[in-house]
């Protein structure tokens, strides 16, 4: 029998992450700090505890990571990348502080990463790695800034469509294998663009619900181990496509609760492993999608508290 949800311990665990400056783990995660703040803040907000981290300090930290080209790094002095730029804008959005940054500059950074021939988006100005993750990130960042029209959305949608596979799933680039993480980003991007008509809904949802294994957990591809973060990548896509009831909710809930550290807080990828803030967010967000009592509703497209995105859904249609 899985333990109950240890809300207070999860809150303390997330609060403790910023106080571990003398521990190796803190410095090893330095390159992910902006993502970490988004994961921690969103998890707290879904537990109704957004104020457990200091708001003004957080906003000042986010601003200190912005470059003159408009993009954000993971930490002050780190190179700008679209991954951290989304997390920065998500943090400001949750904190109702978007006006603290120059959104024209941020949007121009994001749009400069799009390949205007194929519609694909790269991760930063120096690299040439294109990935459906970055298309979703560009869509979400611009939607939060109300500047989606500045990107060639139709071309980006055609790139996503070119990444669709015979099994109904999506990969990171045309011809790449279907993977639940990539399916989440493609489905959510198509939702933002109001182009879910391009999804082969029954075929894809069949592939997604097949991800549930006998332990109740979900894996990201056939034959792989179940992992709590797929409670987000798989479940959110099923939620967007209206097929949440195609998985066994009770068994998945038990799998997530079992992966908690019920003494010190936090959630791991699976029972017995070390906890981290990434799996803590996706475990909590998965429980929220399952309608778990006491959690705030999460938006399956934006992975943000539904409270802060409710008006975006009226502006999504172009
Ligand atoms: C706002 C929620 C949100 C996300 C931002 C970065 C990003 C956009 C999305 C990431 C989507 C993705 C590819 C998730 C998968 C992450 C993951 C668990 C990768 C592991 O893949 P493998 O192949 O592991 O190493 P498996 O589970 O297949 O063994
Ligand atoms: Zn994982």
Tab-separated table of C-alpha atoms and ligand atoms in Angstrom:
chain	number	residue	atom	x	y	z
A	1	UNK	CA	0.000	0.000	0.000
A	2	UNK	CA	1.494	3.346	-1.082
A	3	UNK	CA	1.960	6.124	1.503
A	4	UNK	CA	-0.451	9.101	1.487
A	5	UNK	CA	0.593	12.320	-0.246
A	6	UNK	CA	3.166	14.053	2.007
A	7	UNK	CA	2.380	17.645	1.017
A	8	UNK	CA	4.208	19.455	3.844
A	9	UNK	CA	7.345	17.378	3.296
A	10	UNK	CA	7.350	18.123	-0.436
A	11	UNK	CA	7.089	21.849	0.331
A	12	UNK	CA	10.035	21.650	2.764
A	13	UNK	CA	12.054	19.604	0.258
A	14	UNK	CA	11.604	22.242	-2.472
A	15	UNK	CA	12.424	25.058	-0.051
A	16	UNK	CA	15.574	23.237	1.047
A	17	UNK	CA	16.978	23.041	-2.510
A	18	UNK	CA	17.988	26.668	-2.525
A	19	UNK	CA	19.842	26.398	0.765
A	20	UNK	CA	22.311	23.669	-0.153
A	21	UNK	CA	25.145	25.914	-1.370
A	22	UNK	CA	27.735	23.883	0.502
A	23	UNK	CA	26.673	20.617	-1.147
A	24	UNK	CA	28.058	19.180	-4.391
A	25	UNK	CA	24.552	18.429	-5.666
A	26	UNK	CA	23.731	22.171	-5.687
A	27	UNK	CA	26.710	23.019	-7.912
A	28	UNK	CA	26.198	20.012	-10.171
A	29	UNK	CA	22.744	21.312	-11.006
A	30	UNK	CA	23.954	24.875	-11.619
A	31	UNK	CA	23.482	24.526	-15.403
A	32	UNK	CA	19.791	23.733	-14.809
A	33	UNK	CA	19.017	26.312	-12.154
A	34	UNK	CA	16.435	28.298	-14.182
A	35	UNK	CA	14.575	25.084	-15.052
A	36	UNK	CA	14.827	24.017	-11.407
A	37	UNK	CA	13.173	27.215	-10.196
A	38	UNK	CA	10.305	26.686	-12.668
A	39	UNK	CA	9.900	23.032	-11.632
A	40	UNK	CA	9.945	23.940	-7.914
A	41	UNK	CA	7.661	26.962	-8.190
A	42	UNK	CA	5.100	25.122	-10.330
A	43	UNK	CA	5.061	22.145	-7.945
A	44	UNK	CA	4.559	24.508	-4.993
A	45	UNK	CA	1.785	26.378	-6.784
A	46	UNK	CA	-0.061	23.121	-7.585
A	47	UNK	CA	0.133	22.333	-3.857
A	48	UNK	CA	-1.305	25.787	-3.061
A	49	UNK	CA	2.031	26.985	-1.622
A	50	UNK	CA	3.397	29.432	-4.207
A	51	UNK	CA	4.515	31.807	-1.450
A	52	UNK	CA	6.878	29.241	0.067
A	53	UNK	CA	9.686	30.736	-2.063
A	54	UNK	CA	10.507	34.486	-1.924
A	55	UNK	CA	8.830	36.233	-4.907
A	56	UNK	CA	10.942	39.407	-5.224
A	57	UNK	CA	14.234	37.543	-4.959
A	58	UNK	CA	13.040	35.088	-7.606
A	59	UNK	CA	12.072	37.831	-10.057
A	60	UNK	CA	15.423	39.608	-9.530
A	61	UNK	CA	17.246	36.313	-10.128
A	62	UNK	CA	15.363	35.666	-13.383
A	63	UNK	CA	16.147	39.174	-14.625
A	64	UNK	CA	19.839	38.724	-13.765
A	65	UNK	CA	19.984	35.774	-16.206
A	66	UNK	CA	18.813	37.757	-19.252
A	67	UNK	CA	21.241	38.586	-22.073
A	68	UNK	CA	21.217	41.702	-24.243
A	69	UNK	CA	19.887	39.578	-27.161
A	70	UNK	CA	16.713	38.884	-25.135
A	71	UNK	CA	17.400	35.207	-24.279
A	72	UNK	CA	17.957	33.827	-20.792
A	73	UNK	CA	20.695	31.583	-19.408
A	74	UNK	CA	20.353	28.930	-16.691
A	75	UNK	CA	22.254	31.154	-14.245
A	76	UNK	CA	23.874	34.619	-14.369
A	77	UNK	CA	26.730	34.519	-16.901
A	78	UNK	CA	25.556	31.289	-18.561
A	79	UNK	CA	24.824	31.295	-22.306
A	80	UNK	CA	21.277	32.014	-23.446
A	81	UNK	CA	19.217	29.019	-24.592
A	82	UNK	CA	15.562	28.641	-25.528
A	83	UNK	CA	15.102	26.017	-22.737
A	84	UNK	CA	15.929	28.552	-20.010
A	85	UNK	CA	14.124	31.347	-21.810
A	86	UNK	CA	10.850	29.429	-21.541
A	87	UNK	CA	11.413	28.648	-17.857
A	88	UNK	CA	12.204	32.326	-17.173
A	89	UNK	CA	9.007	33.492	-18.872
A	90	UNK	CA	6.953	30.772	-17.146
A	91	UNK	CA	8.284	31.875	-13.735
A	92	UNK	CA	7.452	35.511	-14.458
A	93	UNK	CA	4.021	34.484	-15.749
A	94	UNK	CA	3.200	32.526	-12.582
A	95	UNK	CA	4.413	35.475	-10.512
A	96	UNK	CA	2.308	37.903	-12.611
A	97	UNK	CA	5.511	39.793	-13.445
A	98	UNK	CA	5.813	39.554	-17.249
A	99	UNK	CA	5.962	43.368	-17.378
A	100	UNK	CA	9.347	43.154	-15.621
A	101	UNK	CA	11.053	42.217	-18.924
A	102	UNK	CA	11.084	43.693	-22.425
A	103	UNK	CA	8.840	41.227	-24.236
A	104	UNK	CA	9.730	42.626	-27.698
A	105	UNK	CA	13.344	41.637	-27.098
A	106	UNK	CA	12.484	38.172	-25.775
A	107	UNK	CA	10.180	37.532	-28.753
A	108	UNK	CA	12.806	38.669	-31.232
A	109	UNK	CA	15.341	36.231	-29.663
A	110	UNK	CA	12.866	33.341	-29.929
A	111	UNK	CA	11.865	34.182	-33.520
A	112	UNK	CA	15.534	34.458	-34.570
A	113	UNK	CA	15.901	30.735	-33.775
A	114	UNK	CA	13.381	29.643	-36.404
A	115	UNK	CA	14.570	28.203	-39.710
A	116	UNK	CA	12.397	30.149	-42.146
A	117	UNK	CA	12.689	27.437	-44.816
A	118	UNK	CA	11.628	24.364	-42.819
A	119	UNK	CA	9.807	25.934	-39.857
A	120	UNK	CA	12.048	24.082	-37.371
A	121	UNK	CA	13.444	25.896	-34.325
A	122	UNK	CA	16.959	25.501	-32.901
A	123	UNK	CA	17.937	25.699	-29.244
A	124	UNK	CA	20.397	28.573	-29.327
A	125	UNK	CA	22.094	30.961	-31.708
A	126	UNK	CA	25.376	29.002	-31.870
A	127	UNK	CA	24.054	25.500	-32.439
A	128	UNK	CA	22.235	23.890	-35.314
A	129	UNK	CA	20.313	21.267	-33.309
A	130	UNK	CA	16.659	21.307	-34.319
A	131	UNK	CA	14.126	19.449	-32.213
A	132	UNK	CA	10.330	19.449	-31.904
A	133	UNK	CA	10.901	20.423	-28.222
A	134	UNK	CA	12.122	23.810	-29.399
A	135	UNK	CA	9.069	24.403	-31.597
A	136	UNK	CA	6.820	23.825	-28.571
A	137	UNK	CA	9.012	26.046	-26.427
A	138	UNK	CA	8.888	28.835	-29.008
A	139	UNK	CA	5.083	28.513	-29.239
A	140	UNK	CA	4.579	28.554	-25.486
A	141	UNK	CA	7.035	31.416	-24.821
A	142	UNK	CA	5.429	33.579	-27.499
A	143	UNK	CA	1.887	32.656	-26.424
A	144	UNK	CA	2.683	33.724	-22.841
A	145	UNK	CA	4.020	37.019	-24.224
A	146	UNK	CA	0.985	37.343	-26.555
A	147	UNK	CA	3.361	37.478	-29.548
A	148	UNK	CA	2.708	34.162	-31.305
A	149	UNK	CA	1.941	36.010	-34.554
A	150	UNK	CA	5.622	37.043	-34.818
A	151	UNK	CA	6.639	33.433	-35.604
A	152	UNK	CA	5.799	31.574	-38.822
A	153	UNK	CA	3.368	29.280	-37.003
A	154	UNK	CA	2.042	27.536	-40.133
A	155	UNK	CA	5.545	26.581	-41.247
A	156	UNK	CA	6.411	25.334	-37.744
A	157	UNK	CA	3.220	23.253	-37.755
A	158	UNK	CA	4.234	21.707	-41.095
A	159	UNK	CA	7.587	20.750	-39.493
A	160	UNK	CA	5.759	19.024	-36.619
A	161	UNK	CA	3.527	17.225	-39.100
A	162	UNK	CA	6.652	15.984	-40.912
A	163	UNK	CA	7.761	14.396	-37.598
A	164	UNK	CA	4.599	12.251	-37.381
A	165	UNK	CA	5.227	8.500	-37.574
A	166	UNK	CA	3.246	5.495	-38.883
A	167	UNK	CA	2.305	4.622	-35.247
A	168	UNK	CA	0.593	8.006	-34.758
A	169	UNK	CA	3.441	9.246	-32.532
A	170	UNK	CA	6.055	11.937	-33.056
A	171	UNK	CA	9.849	12.059	-32.814
A	172	UNK	CA	12.355	14.860	-32.347
A	173	UNK	CA	12.913	15.345	-36.103
A	174	UNK	CA	11.514	13.872	-39.343
A	175	UNK	CA	12.079	10.085	-39.381
A	176	UNK	CA	13.025	9.859	-35.671
A	177	UNK	CA	11.421	7.226	-33.438
A	178	UNK	CA	8.231	8.057	-31.485
A	179	UNK	CA	8.935	8.967	-27.861
A	180	UNK	CA	6.388	10.065	-25.238
A	181	UNK	CA	8.321	13.253	-24.402
A	182	UNK	CA	8.356	14.280	-28.022
A	183	UNK	CA	4.669	13.365	-28.365
A	184	UNK	CA	3.820	15.697	-25.491
A	185	UNK	CA	5.630	18.636	-27.085
A	186	UNK	CA	4.095	18.025	-30.521
A	187	UNK	CA	0.538	17.591	-29.239
A	188	UNK	CA	0.825	20.625	-26.950
A	189	UNK	CA	2.329	22.735	-29.753
A	190	UNK	CA	-0.504	21.704	-32.101
A	191	UNK	CA	-2.984	22.628	-29.347
A	192	UNK	CA	-1.448	26.108	-29.013
A	193	UNK	CA	-1.608	26.502	-32.816
A	194	UNK	CA	-5.198	25.197	-32.785
A	195	UNK	CA	-4.191	22.396	-35.216
A	196	UNK	CA	-5.109	19.246	-33.279
A	197	UNK	CA	-6.975	18.181	-36.430
A	198	UNK	CA	-3.568	16.971	-37.699
A	199	UNK	CA	-3.311	14.334	-34.949
A	200	UNK	CA	-4.332	10.746	-35.686
A	201	UNK	CA	-6.197	10.736	-32.388
A	202	UNK	CA	-7.257	7.103	-31.913
A	203	UNK	CA	-3.993	5.642	-33.211
A	204	UNK	CA	-1.879	7.963	-31.048
A	205	UNK	CA	-3.982	7.482	-27.902
A	206	UNK	CA	-3.781	3.723	-28.367
A	207	UNK	CA	0.069	4.010	-28.457
A	208	UNK	CA	-0.035	6.287	-25.388
A	209	UNK	CA	-2.258	4.077	-23.231
A	210	UNK	CA	-0.080	1.075	-24.143
A	211	UNK	CA	2.639	2.829	-22.132
A	212	UNK	CA	1.058	1.635	-18.860
A	213	UNK	CA	2.938	-1.404	-17.488
A	214	UNK	CA	1.735	-3.936	-14.866
A	215	UNK	CA	3.228	-1.911	-11.955
A	216	UNK	CA	0.787	0.876	-12.886
A	217	UNK	CA	3.552	3.250	-14.058
A	218	UNK	CA	4.012	4.566	-17.586
A	219	UNK	CA	7.072	4.187	-19.814
A	220	UNK	CA	8.207	6.482	-22.624
A	221	UNK	CA	8.618	3.845	-25.338
A	222	UNK	CA	7.870	0.110	-25.729
A	223	UNK	CA	10.091	-2.195	-23.624
A	224	UNK	CA	11.412	0.649	-21.424
A	225	UNK	CA	11.133	1.010	-17.648
A	226	UNK	CA	8.261	3.020	-16.151
A	227	UNK	CA	9.203	6.434	-14.792
A	228	UNK	CA	7.163	9.026	-12.858
A	229	UNK	CA	7.926	11.804	-15.366
A	230	UNK	CA	5.908	9.941	-18.011
A	231	UNK	CA	2.920	10.531	-15.741
A	232	UNK	CA	3.290	13.964	-17.278
A	233	UNK	CA	4.554	13.376	-20.816
A	234	UNK	CA	1.999	10.620	-21.559
A	235	UNK	CA	-0.913	11.720	-19.415
A	236	UNK	CA	-0.932	15.363	-20.509
A	237	UNK	CA	-1.105	14.289	-24.174
A	238	UNK	CA	-4.033	11.971	-23.347
A	239	UNK	CA	-5.681	14.840	-21.435
A	240	UNK	CA	-5.299	17.262	-24.359
A	241	UNK	CA	-6.764	14.610	-26.682
A	242	UNK	CA	-9.642	13.845	-24.309
A	243	UNK	CA	-8.657	10.204	-23.595
A	244	UNK	CA	-7.511	10.286	-19.942
A	245	UNK	CA	-9.876	7.447	-19.160
A	246	UNK	CA	-7.874	5.095	-21.413
A	247	UNK	CA	-5.425	4.398	-18.574
A	248	UNK	CA	-5.971	2.860	-15.139
A	249	UNK	CA	-5.882	5.949	-12.925
A	250	UNK	CA	-5.847	4.131	-9.571
A	251	UNK	CA	-2.814	2.065	-10.428
A	252	UNK	CA	-0.924	5.058	-11.800
A	253	UNK	CA	-1.744	7.095	-8.672
A	254	UNK	CA	-0.325	4.315	-6.481
A	255	UNK	CA	2.838	4.146	-8.650
A	256	UNK	CA	3.455	7.901	-8.197
A	257	UNK	CA	2.717	7.886	-4.457
A	258	UNK	CA	5.077	4.931	-4.023
A	259	UNK	CA	7.911	6.966	-5.557
A	260	UNK	CA	7.678	9.635	-2.802
A	261	UNK	CA	10.304	9.972	-0.098
A	262	UNK	CA	7.743	9.962	2.695
A	263	UNK	CA	10.330	11.014	5.287
A	264	UNK	CA	12.197	13.887	3.624
A	265	UNK	CA	9.824	14.790	0.790
A	266	UNK	CA	10.340	14.848	-2.971
A	267	UNK	CA	9.451	12.276	-5.642
A	268	UNK	CA	11.832	9.979	-7.565
A	269	UNK	CA	11.569	8.429	-11.047
A	270	UNK	CA	10.431	5.215	-9.339
A	271	UNK	CA	10.159	3.668	-5.888
A	272	UNK	CA	13.487	3.410	-4.047
A	273	UNK	CA	15.450	5.875	-6.212
A	274	UNK	CA	16.762	9.286	-5.117
A	275	UNK	CA	14.278	12.156	-5.394
A	276	UNK	CA	14.800	15.268	-7.540
A	277	UNK	CA	12.765	18.385	-8.249
A	278	UNK	CA	12.077	17.403	-11.903
A	279	UNK	CA	10.281	14.185	-10.914
A	280	UNK	CA	8.682	15.977	-7.964
A	281	UNK	CA	6.979	18.410	-10.355
A	282	UNK	CA	5.946	15.786	-12.891
A	283	UNK	CA	4.657	13.437	-10.188
A	284	UNK	CA	2.557	16.217	-8.660
A	285	UNK	CA	1.392	17.479	-12.072
A	286	UNK	CA	0.433	13.904	-13.007
A	287	UNK	CA	-1.556	13.542	-9.779
A	288	UNK	CA	-3.253	16.858	-10.571
A	289	UNK	CA	-4.282	15.555	-14.023
A	290	UNK	CA	-5.699	12.497	-12.252
A	291	UNK	CA	-7.874	14.846	-10.166
A	292	UNK	CA	-6.019	14.096	-6.923
A	293	UNK	CA	-7.752	15.748	-3.997
A	294	UNK	CA	-6.134	18.906	-2.595
A	295	UNK	CA	-4.060	19.773	-5.686
A	296	UNK	CA	-4.728	22.738	-7.953
A	297	UNK	CA	-5.654	21.878	-11.563
A	298	UNK	CA	-2.726	21.927	-14.007
A	299	UNK	CA	-2.968	23.049	-17.636
A	300	UNK	CA	-1.943	20.030	-19.770
A	301	UNK	CA	-0.754	22.224	-22.651
A	302	UNK	CA	1.412	24.721	-20.756
A	303	UNK	CA	2.375	22.685	-17.644
A	304	UNK	CA	1.404	25.695	-15.555
A	305	UNK	CA	-1.323	26.088	-12.943
A	306	UNK	CA	-4.614	26.322	-14.879
A	307	UNK	CA	-5.417	29.430	-12.842
A	308	UNK	CA	-2.732	31.448	-14.663
A	309	UNK	CA	-3.445	30.171	-18.200
A	310	UNK	CA	-7.224	30.396	-18.243
A	311	UNK	CA	-7.309	33.562	-20.356
A	312	UNK	CA	-4.733	32.257	-22.850
A	313	UNK	CA	-7.185	29.716	-24.181
A	314	UNK	CA	-9.380	32.484	-25.525
A	315	UNK	CA	-6.515	34.089	-27.441
A	316	UNK	CA	-5.060	30.840	-28.793
A	317	UNK	CA	-7.157	30.806	-31.956
A	318	UNK	CA	-5.554	33.014	-34.537
B	1	LIG	C1	7.195	23.098	-20.040
B	1	LIG	C2	6.837	20.704	-19.341
B	1	LIG	C3	7.595	21.699	-20.139
B	1	LIG	C4	8.625	21.245	-20.936
B	1	LIG	C5	9.486	22.078	-21.777
B	1	LIG	C6	12.140	20.348	-22.464
B	1	LIG	C7	10.728	20.161	-22.877
B	1	LIG	C8	9.846	21.361	-23.070
B	1	LIG	C9	10.200	18.947	-23.096
B	1	LIG	C10	10.962	17.676	-22.959
B	1	LIG	C11	10.218	16.559	-23.610
B	1	LIG	C12	10.985	15.273	-23.500
B	1	LIG	C13	11.812	14.849	-24.671
B	1	LIG	C14	10.868	14.536	-22.370
B	1	LIG	C15	11.495	13.243	-22.133
B	1	LIG	C16	12.535	13.317	-21.076
B	1	LIG	C17	13.140	11.953	-20.793
B	1	LIG	C18	12.671	11.209	-19.623
B	1	LIG	C19	14.075	11.470	-21.601
B	1	LIG	C20	14.681	10.153	-21.377
B	1	LIG	O1	14.687	9.465	-22.596
B	1	LIG	P1	15.507	8.097	-22.660
B	1	LIG	O2	15.387	7.553	-24.030
B	1	LIG	O3	14.783	7.259	-21.554
B	1	LIG	O4	16.896	8.323	-22.144
B	1	LIG	P2	13.770	6.076	-21.629
B	1	LIG	O5	12.690	6.419	-20.641
B	1	LIG	O6	13.231	5.959	-23.041
B	1	LIG	O7	14.538	4.902	-21.174
B	2	LIG	ZN1	12.041	10.555	-15.671
